PDB file of C-alpha atoms in Angstrom:
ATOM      1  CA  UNK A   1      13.726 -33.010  18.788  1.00 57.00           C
ATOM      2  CA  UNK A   2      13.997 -33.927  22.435  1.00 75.00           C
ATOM      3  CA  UNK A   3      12.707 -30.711  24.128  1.00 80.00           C
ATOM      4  CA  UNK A   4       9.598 -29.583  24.976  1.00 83.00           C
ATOM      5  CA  UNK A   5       8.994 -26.140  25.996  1.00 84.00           C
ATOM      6  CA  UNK A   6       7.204 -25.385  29.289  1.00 86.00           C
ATOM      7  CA  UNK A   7       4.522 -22.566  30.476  1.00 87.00           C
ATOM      8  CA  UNK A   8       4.702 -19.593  28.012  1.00 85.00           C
ATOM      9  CA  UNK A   9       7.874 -20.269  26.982  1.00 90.00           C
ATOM     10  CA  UNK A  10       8.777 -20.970  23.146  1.00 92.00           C
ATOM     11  CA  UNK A  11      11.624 -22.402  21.187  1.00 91.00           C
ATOM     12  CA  UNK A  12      12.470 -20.714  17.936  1.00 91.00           C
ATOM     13  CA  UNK A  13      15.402 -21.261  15.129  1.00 89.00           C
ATOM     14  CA  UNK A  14      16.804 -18.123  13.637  1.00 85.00           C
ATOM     15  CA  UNK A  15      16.280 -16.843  10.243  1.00 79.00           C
ATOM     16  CA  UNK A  16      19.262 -16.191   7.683  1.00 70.00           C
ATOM     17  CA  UNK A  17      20.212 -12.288   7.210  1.00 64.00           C
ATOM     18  CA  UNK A  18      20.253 -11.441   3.867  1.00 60.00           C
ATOM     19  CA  UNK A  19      23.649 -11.245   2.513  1.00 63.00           C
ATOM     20  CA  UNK A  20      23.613  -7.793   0.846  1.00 59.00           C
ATOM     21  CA  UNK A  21      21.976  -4.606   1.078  1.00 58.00           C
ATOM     22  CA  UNK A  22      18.906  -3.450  -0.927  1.00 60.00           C
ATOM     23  CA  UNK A  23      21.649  -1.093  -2.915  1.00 66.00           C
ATOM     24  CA  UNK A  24      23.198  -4.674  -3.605  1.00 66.00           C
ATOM     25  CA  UNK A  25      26.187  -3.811  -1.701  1.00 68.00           C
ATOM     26  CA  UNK A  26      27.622  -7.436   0.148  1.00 66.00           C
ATOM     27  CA  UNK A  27      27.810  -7.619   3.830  1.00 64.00           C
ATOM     28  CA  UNK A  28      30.587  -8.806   5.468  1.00 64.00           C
ATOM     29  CA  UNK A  29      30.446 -11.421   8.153  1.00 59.00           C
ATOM     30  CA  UNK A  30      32.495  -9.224  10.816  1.00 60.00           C
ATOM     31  CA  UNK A  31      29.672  -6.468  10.420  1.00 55.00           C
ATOM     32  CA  UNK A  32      26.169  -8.779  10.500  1.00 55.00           C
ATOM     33  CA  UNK A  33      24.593  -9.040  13.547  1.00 59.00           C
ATOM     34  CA  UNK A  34      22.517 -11.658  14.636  1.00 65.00           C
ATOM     35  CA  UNK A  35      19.401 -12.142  13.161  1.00 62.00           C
ATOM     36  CA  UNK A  36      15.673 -10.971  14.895  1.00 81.00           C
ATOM     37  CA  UNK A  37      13.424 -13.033  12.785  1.00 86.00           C
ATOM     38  CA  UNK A  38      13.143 -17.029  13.418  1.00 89.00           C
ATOM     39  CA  UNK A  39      10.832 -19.201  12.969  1.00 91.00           C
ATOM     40  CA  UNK A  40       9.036 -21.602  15.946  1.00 91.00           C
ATOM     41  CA  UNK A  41       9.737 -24.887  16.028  1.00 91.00           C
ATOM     42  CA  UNK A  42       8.268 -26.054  19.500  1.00 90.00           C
ATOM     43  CA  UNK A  43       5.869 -24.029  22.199  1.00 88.00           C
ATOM     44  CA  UNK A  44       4.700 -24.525  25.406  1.00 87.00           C
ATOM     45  CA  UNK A  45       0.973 -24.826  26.482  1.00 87.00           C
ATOM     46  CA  UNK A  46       0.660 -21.558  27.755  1.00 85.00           C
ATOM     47  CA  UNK A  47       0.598 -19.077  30.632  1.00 86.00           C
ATOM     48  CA  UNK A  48      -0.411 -20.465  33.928  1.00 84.00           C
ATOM     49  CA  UNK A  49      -2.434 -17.944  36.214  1.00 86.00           C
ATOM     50  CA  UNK A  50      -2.403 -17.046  39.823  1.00 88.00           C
ATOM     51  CA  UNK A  51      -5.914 -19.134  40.121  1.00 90.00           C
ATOM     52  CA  UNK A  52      -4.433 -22.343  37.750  1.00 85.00           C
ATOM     53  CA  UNK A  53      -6.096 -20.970  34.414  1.00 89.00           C
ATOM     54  CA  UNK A  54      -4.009 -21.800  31.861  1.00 87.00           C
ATOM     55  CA  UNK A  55      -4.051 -19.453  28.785  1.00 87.00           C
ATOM     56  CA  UNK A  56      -3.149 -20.282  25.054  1.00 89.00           C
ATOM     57  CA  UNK A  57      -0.141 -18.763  23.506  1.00 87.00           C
ATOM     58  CA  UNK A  58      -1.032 -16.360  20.593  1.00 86.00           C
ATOM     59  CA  UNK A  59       1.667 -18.268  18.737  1.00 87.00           C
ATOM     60  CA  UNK A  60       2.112 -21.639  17.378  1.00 87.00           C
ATOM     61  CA  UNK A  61       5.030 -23.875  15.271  1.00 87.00           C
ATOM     62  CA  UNK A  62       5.685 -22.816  12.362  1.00 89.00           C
ATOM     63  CA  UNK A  63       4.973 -19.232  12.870  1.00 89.00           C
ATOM     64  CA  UNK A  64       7.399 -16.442  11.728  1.00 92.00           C
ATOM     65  CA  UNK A  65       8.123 -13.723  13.646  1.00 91.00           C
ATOM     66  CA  UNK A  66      10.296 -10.774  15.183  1.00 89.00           C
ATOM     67  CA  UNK A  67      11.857 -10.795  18.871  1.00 88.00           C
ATOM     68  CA  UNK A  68      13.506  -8.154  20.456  1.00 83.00           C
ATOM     69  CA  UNK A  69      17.815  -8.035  19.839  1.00 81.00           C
ATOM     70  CA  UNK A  70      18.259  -9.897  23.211  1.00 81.00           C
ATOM     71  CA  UNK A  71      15.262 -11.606  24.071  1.00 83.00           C
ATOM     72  CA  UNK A  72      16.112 -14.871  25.001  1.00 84.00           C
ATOM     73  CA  UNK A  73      18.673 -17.949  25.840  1.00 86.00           C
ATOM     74  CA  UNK A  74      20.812 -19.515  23.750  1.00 89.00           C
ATOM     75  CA  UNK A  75      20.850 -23.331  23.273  1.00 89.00           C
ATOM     76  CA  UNK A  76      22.373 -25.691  21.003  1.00 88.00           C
ATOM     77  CA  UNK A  77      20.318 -29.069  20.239  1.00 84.00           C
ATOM     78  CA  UNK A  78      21.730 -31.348  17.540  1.00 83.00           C
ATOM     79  CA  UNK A  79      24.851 -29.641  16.588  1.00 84.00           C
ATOM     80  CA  UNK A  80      22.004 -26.586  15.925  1.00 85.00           C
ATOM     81  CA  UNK A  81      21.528 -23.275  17.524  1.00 87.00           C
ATOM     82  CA  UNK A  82      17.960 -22.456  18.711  1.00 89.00           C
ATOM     83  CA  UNK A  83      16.668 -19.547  21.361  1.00 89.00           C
ATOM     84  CA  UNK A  84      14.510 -20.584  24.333  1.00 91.00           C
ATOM     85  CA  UNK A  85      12.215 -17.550  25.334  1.00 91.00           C
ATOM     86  CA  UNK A  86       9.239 -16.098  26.623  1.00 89.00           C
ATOM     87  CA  UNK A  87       6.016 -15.540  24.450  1.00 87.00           C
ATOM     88  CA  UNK A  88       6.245 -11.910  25.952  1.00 86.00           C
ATOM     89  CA  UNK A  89       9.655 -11.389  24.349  1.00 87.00           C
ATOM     90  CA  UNK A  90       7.554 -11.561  20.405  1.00 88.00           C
ATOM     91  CA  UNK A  91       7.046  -8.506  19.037  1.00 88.00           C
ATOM     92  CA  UNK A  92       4.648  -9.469  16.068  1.00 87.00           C
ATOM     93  CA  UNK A  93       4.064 -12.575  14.095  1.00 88.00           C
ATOM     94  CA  UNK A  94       5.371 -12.078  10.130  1.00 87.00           C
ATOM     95  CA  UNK A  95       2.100 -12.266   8.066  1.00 85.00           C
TER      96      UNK A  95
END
């Protein structure tokens, strides 16, 4: 991919909203919002402490899971949109 996330940061690709409602009403595209689930694609090593510990990210490629509405930066790799962020921004792992 070309990037490699540093520290506790990760890299994550968003997850399609579904395109109607559970009533099976359709959703038009000037009323979705962005999506909070995505799915990691890359992750850094891990936070570094004030005495040079380093400690593992709870999370890990390939995992699935919710971040806050706007947790985040925005980046565009390969004609693809992706959202750099901190592990701290996660608010659970999809099971």
């Amino acid at each position: 991919m070309g990037v490699r996330p540093l520290h506790d940061r990760i890299l994550v690709r968003r997850m399609a909203e579904e395109e109607k409602t559970a009533g099976g009403l359709f959703i038009p595209d000037s009323a979705k919002e962005k999506p909070q689930r995505g799915e990691i694609v890359a992750a850094g090593n891990g936070r570094v402490t004030e005495d040079g510990k380093v400690l593992p990210l709870e999370v890990k490629a390939g995992d699935k899971v919710l971040f806050s509405k706007y947790a985040g930066t925005e980046i565009k790799l390969s004609g693809e949109e992706f959202l750099m962020m901190r592990e701290e921004d996660i608010l659970g792992i999809i099971q």
